[in-house]
Amino acid sequence: MNLFERYLTVWVAASIVVGIALGEMLPGLFQTIGNLTAYEINLPVTILIWLMIVPMLMKVDFKALHEVGKQWRGIGVTLGVNWLIKPFTMAALGWLFIGVLFRPLLPEAEIESYIAGLILLGAAPCTAMVFVWSNLTKGDANFTLSQVALNDTIMIFAFAPIVALLLGISAITIPWETLTISVVAFIVIPVIVGQFLRQLFMARGQTAFAHFDAKLKPVSMAALLATLVLLFAFQGQQILAQPMIIVLLAVPIILQTYFIAAIAYVANKVLGVEHKIAAPSAMIGASNFFELAVATAIGLFGFSSGAALATVVGVLVEVPVMLSLVAIANRSRHWFADAKTTTSQTSEVSK
């Protein structure tokens, strides 16, 4: 992990402070930015989201889909956890903690919006950072790439229906037009642009592609921070009035992360999957495509909504929680059948 990725929580915290301060100092400016919309989608944020997501999707090689059959058990666990369990358990935890247990401590008018933000997080499996988590656990690179490619393909078609279903179950009004436009704007278009850039620079060789990717990474991270500054410029008064909101929203997100990782990890163990497959399979189930969740929350509910705040809390806790899961996966490597093989290979190399 580079310096930015390792201390992402610190940068997010700094963005919170900067955003709140600017929101208090220049309320008129941020109100103007918030009003720059088309079909309920904020245009400045859309540009920032594209700058954030496209470099990540550019790394995905959809040709890797042919590798899926080689590790069908790990892929099966990943898909089952991502699409049949995770969105629904996140909705259930959101309802339990935000809708019931923490309800007296939260502003009543934002309860449904907070739950909606949690649902958006749960319905968006990780696309980019999972490559980092996989690498840190010595995961199989081809498996990680193929499962990300398959997940992104499914997300194009499944994200909107699952979100609509769960928002409907939670009795939240579904703005179908905005939801559809959000999927096109924040999934379909970035995938097309990312793949176009990938083909363009890969045609010039792997070195050219790596060089271009390195140049885009700071742009992507800067766009993420700029988006967070805008969000907190709008959320500032609410957070200052009730700072415990962030802590309360973090509880179901953290519990969900550990719960989903445990299900995927244990399922892979029971199925006899190797550790180099089981670890990234658990990681992609546990982590979130928070960039998509943030963008969709803004599009559906607005900058100052509880949904947008809930998705940003997901960004805040992502790195420390996932690093703890990486540590757990590395320390439990001996549980898996391939651990002895890996150890012996390492010994041979050292000799």
XYZ file of N, CA and C in Angstrom, residues 86-196:
333
model
N -24.961 -10.350 1.488
C -24.477 -9.057 1.976
C -25.502 -7.921 1.905
N -26.167 -7.675 0.767
C -27.118 -6.546 0.733
C -28.242 -6.691 1.749
N -28.676 -7.929 1.971
C -29.828 -8.168 2.845
C -29.444 -8.101 4.325
N -28.238 -8.598 4.660
C -27.799 -8.481 6.047
C -27.495 -7.024 6.401
N -26.982 -6.242 5.427
C -26.739 -4.825 5.693
C -28.041 -4.091 5.933
N -29.059 -4.414 5.148
C -30.379 -3.802 5.354
C -30.941 -4.186 6.716
N -30.740 -5.458 7.104
C -31.249 -5.929 8.398
C -30.519 -5.253 9.551
N -29.193 -5.142 9.446
C -28.424 -4.480 10.500
C -28.761 -2.991 10.567
N -28.965 -2.379 9.406
C -29.359 -0.969 9.391
C -30.690 -0.759 10.081
N -31.639 -1.619 9.782
C -32.959 -1.512 10.421
C -32.847 -1.734 11.925
N -32.055 -2.754 12.334
C -31.937 -3.082 13.753
C -31.266 -1.970 14.551
N -30.103 -1.518 14.066
C -29.339 -0.541 14.844
C -29.849 0.886 14.653
N -30.029 1.286 13.403
C -30.432 2.670 13.134
C -31.936 2.865 13.330
N -32.700 1.875 12.887
C -34.151 2.010 12.968
C -34.745 1.680 14.312
N -33.994 0.937 15.151
C -34.558 0.513 16.437
C -33.658 0.922 17.610
N -32.475 0.294 17.717
C -31.635 0.475 18.898
C -31.124 1.910 19.067
N -30.652 2.519 17.976
C -30.079 3.864 18.058
C -31.085 4.961 17.718
N -32.290 4.599 17.419
C -33.289 5.567 16.948
C -33.440 6.775 17.876
N -33.507 6.569 19.211
C -33.667 7.735 20.098
C -32.491 8.705 20.068
N -31.333 8.233 19.574
C -30.120 9.059 19.582
C -29.886 9.780 18.259
N -30.727 9.528 17.267
C -30.539 10.082 15.930
C -31.706 10.991 15.552
N -31.471 11.964 14.645
C -32.567 12.819 14.190
C -33.621 11.994 13.459
N -34.862 12.059 13.924
C -35.934 11.217 13.404
C -36.118 11.388 11.898
N -35.962 12.604 11.412
C -36.211 12.878 9.990
C -35.209 12.196 9.064
N -34.048 11.776 9.598
C -32.999 11.195 8.761
C -32.868 9.685 8.905
N -33.687 9.063 9.744
C -33.549 7.629 10.009
C -33.601 6.809 8.723
N -34.635 7.006 7.925
C -34.784 6.238 6.686
C -33.639 6.515 5.718
N -33.169 7.742 5.704
C -32.072 8.113 4.813
C -30.769 7.421 5.227
N -30.517 7.337 6.529
C -29.327 6.620 7.014
C -29.379 5.151 6.581
N -30.539 4.531 6.761
C -30.693 3.123 6.378
C -30.471 2.958 4.879
N -30.972 3.894 4.085
C -30.780 3.843 2.632
C -29.299 3.893 2.278
N -28.532 4.739 2.963
C -27.095 4.818 2.714
C -26.395 3.510 3.024
N -26.794 2.863 4.117
C -26.212 1.564 4.471
C -26.550 0.512 3.417
N -27.769 0.559 2.899
C -28.175 -0.373 1.843
C -27.317 -0.180 0.596
N -27.050 1.064 0.234
C -26.211 1.345 -0.933
C -24.801 0.780 -0.744
N -24.264 0.879 0.461
C -22.952 0.296 0.741
C -22.989 -1.222 0.594
N -24.031 -1.832 1.146
C -24.125 -3.277 1.115
C -24.315 -3.853 -0.269
N -24.879 -3.055 -1.179
C -25.171 -3.550 -2.532
C -24.035 -3.299 -3.515
N -22.927 -2.723 -3.048
C -21.817 -2.372 -3.944
C -20.537 -3.069 -3.503
N -20.268 -4.294 -4.001
C -19.035 -4.992 -3.626
C -17.796 -4.307 -4.186
N -16.691 -4.494 -3.497
C -15.454 -3.778 -3.817
C -14.939 -4.073 -5.218
N -14.392 -3.041 -5.855
C -13.814 -3.173 -7.197
C -12.308 -2.922 -7.205
N -11.858 -1.926 -6.479
C -10.458 -1.514 -6.596
C -9.583 -1.951 -5.423
N -9.965 -1.568 -4.210
C -9.104 -1.824 -3.055
C -8.905 -3.312 -2.783
N -9.793 -4.152 -3.330
C -9.631 -5.596 -3.109
C -8.310 -6.098 -3.686
N -7.769 -5.409 -4.709
C -6.462 -5.793 -5.248
C -5.377 -5.585 -4.187
N -5.536 -4.530 -3.385
C -4.592 -4.267 -2.302
C -4.704 -5.346 -1.234
N -5.937 -5.642 -0.812
C -6.130 -6.639 0.250
C -5.655 -8.021 -0.217
N -5.922 -8.356 -1.469
C -5.495 -9.637 -2.004
C -3.972 -9.750 -1.997
N -3.303 -8.686 -2.401
C -1.845 -8.685 -2.439
C -1.258 -8.847 -1.036
N -1.862 -8.192 -0.061
C -1.358 -8.258 1.313
C -1.551 -9.633 1.940
N -2.501 -10.412 1.422
C -2.722 -11.768 1.943
C -2.092 -12.833 1.038
N -1.280 -12.401 0.073
C -0.654 -13.307 -0.900
C -1.709 -14.085 -1.682
N -2.780 -13.392 -2.022
C -3.861 -14.010 -2.771
C -3.480 -14.249 -4.225
N -4.212 -15.149 -4.878
C -3.979 -15.460 -6.278
C -4.424 -14.286 -7.143
N -3.500 -13.687 -7.883
C -3.792 -12.477 -8.659
C -4.814 -12.742 -9.762
N -4.701 -13.888 -10.440
C -5.643 -14.199 -11.518
C -7.062 -14.402 -10.982
N -7.164 -15.053 -9.831
C -8.477 -15.241 -9.223
C -9.090 -13.897 -8.839
N -8.279 -13.041 -8.222
C -8.774 -11.735 -7.812
C -9.272 -10.940 -9.008
N -8.499 -10.962 -10.085
C -8.876 -10.223 -11.280
C -10.166 -10.776 -11.886
N -10.271 -12.096 -11.956
C -11.458 -12.693 -12.574
C -12.703 -12.453 -11.741
N -12.589 -12.500 -10.399
C -13.777 -12.286 -9.579
C -14.210 -10.821 -9.610
N -13.250 -9.903 -9.718
C -13.603 -8.487 -9.843
C -14.305 -8.233 -11.174
N -13.780 -8.815 -12.254
C -14.393 -8.644 -13.573
C -15.821 -9.184 -13.584
N -16.015 -10.358 -12.968
C -17.354 -10.952 -12.925
C -18.289 -10.113 -12.063
N -17.794 -9.641 -10.922
C -18.615 -8.809 -10.045
C -19.038 -7.514 -10.726
N -18.116 -6.898 -11.456
C -18.444 -5.648 -12.148
C -19.487 -5.888 -13.232
N -19.380 -7.026 -13.913
C -20.371 -7.359 -14.939
C -21.753 -7.526 -14.313
N -21.814 -8.248 -13.209
C -23.089 -8.467 -12.518
C -23.636 -7.155 -11.973
N -22.743 -6.295 -11.469
C -23.167 -5.036 -10.865
C -23.925 -4.151 -11.846
N -23.542 -4.203 -13.105
C -24.212 -3.387 -14.120
C -25.700 -3.709 -14.174
N -26.025 -4.993 -13.977
C -27.412 -5.427 -14.116
C -28.130 -5.601 -12.779
N -27.373 -5.895 -11.707
C -28.023 -6.267 -10.443
C -28.093 -5.134 -9.420
N -27.215 -4.144 -9.532
C -27.159 -3.106 -8.499
C -28.499 -2.387 -8.345
N -29.043 -1.885 -9.436
C -30.295 -1.115 -9.367
C -31.466 -1.957 -8.854
N -31.709 -3.172 -9.358
C -32.834 -3.959 -8.845
C -32.717 -4.290 -7.353
N -31.498 -4.632 -6.894
C -31.325 -4.970 -5.484
C -31.558 -3.746 -4.609
N -30.984 -2.603 -5.006
C -31.192 -1.370 -4.239
C -32.682 -1.013 -4.205
N -33.338 -1.105 -5.347
C -34.765 -0.781 -5.417
C -35.576 -1.715 -4.525
N -35.260 -3.017 -4.554
C -35.973 -3.988 -3.725
C -35.814 -3.665 -2.246
N -34.574 -3.413 -1.819
C -34.327 -3.185 -0.401
C -34.847 -1.828 0.065
N -34.769 -0.816 -0.796
C -35.359 0.473 -0.427
C -36.876 0.335 -0.314
N -37.461 -0.487 -1.180
C -38.897 -0.714 -1.110
C -39.291 -1.441 0.152
N -38.502 -2.461 0.529
C -38.761 -3.201 1.760
C -38.651 -2.284 2.972
N -37.708 -1.345 2.898
C -37.522 -0.405 4.009
C -38.506 0.762 3.952
N -39.474 0.680 3.013
C -40.528 1.696 2.879
C -39.960 3.071 2.530
N -38.892 3.082 1.715
C -38.290 4.328 1.263
C -38.694 4.543 -0.192
N -39.151 5.731 -0.512
C -39.582 6.027 -1.880
C -38.420 5.864 -2.861
N -38.689 5.155 -3.964
C -37.645 4.870 -4.938
C -37.758 5.812 -6.133
N -36.830 6.736 -6.306
C -36.831 7.578 -7.512
C -36.225 6.805 -8.677
N -37.061 6.056 -9.386
C -36.569 5.127 -10.398
C -35.722 5.802 -11.472
N -36.168 6.959 -11.944
C -35.427 7.630 -13.007
C -34.021 7.987 -12.544
N -33.926 8.526 -11.318
C -32.620 8.904 -10.788
C -31.757 7.679 -10.542
N -32.361 6.600 -10.048
C -31.605 5.374 -9.804
C -31.049 4.808 -11.110
N -31.866 4.784 -12.138
C -31.427 4.273 -13.438
C -30.307 5.129 -14.008
N -30.485 6.450 -13.943
C -29.453 7.355 -14.449
C -28.163 7.197 -13.650
N -28.280 6.965 -12.334
C -27.099 6.773 -11.493
C -26.315 5.545 -11.925
N -27.022 4.449 -12.228
C -26.355 3.230 -12.670
C -25.608 3.476 -13.984
N -26.263 4.178 -14.907
C -25.621 4.484 -16.192
C -24.425 5.413 -15.979
N -24.623 6.447 -15.161
C -23.574 7.458 -14.971
C -22.391 6.938 -14.175
N -22.661 6.117 -13.155
C -21.598 5.741 -12.237
C -21.109 4.308 -12.376
N -21.740 3.520 -13.261
C -21.237 2.173 -13.528
C -20.954 1.993 -15.021
N -21.991 2.153 -15.836
C -21.868 1.833 -17.259
C -20.849 2.737 -17.958
N -21.007 4.049 -17.815
C -20.092 4.979 -18.489
C -18.646 4.811 -18.010
N -18.391 4.758 -16.685
C -17.009 4.540 -16.248
C -16.405 3.225 -16.747
N -17.228 2.155 -16.815
C -16.716 0.878 -17.333
C -16.291 1.035 -18.789
N -17.135 1.685 -19.596
C -16.832 1.867 -21.017
C -15.570 2.719 -21.196
N -15.507 3.846 -20.485
C -14.335 4.722 -20.604
C -13.081 4.022 -20.092
N -13.199 3.330 -18.954
C -12.053 2.629 -18.388
C -11.507 1.578 -19.324
N -12.397 0.820 -19.952
C -11.951 -0.228 -20.869
C -11.374 0.357 -22.162
N -11.925 1.496 -22.596
C -11.371 2.169 -23.774
C -9.929 2.600 -23.499
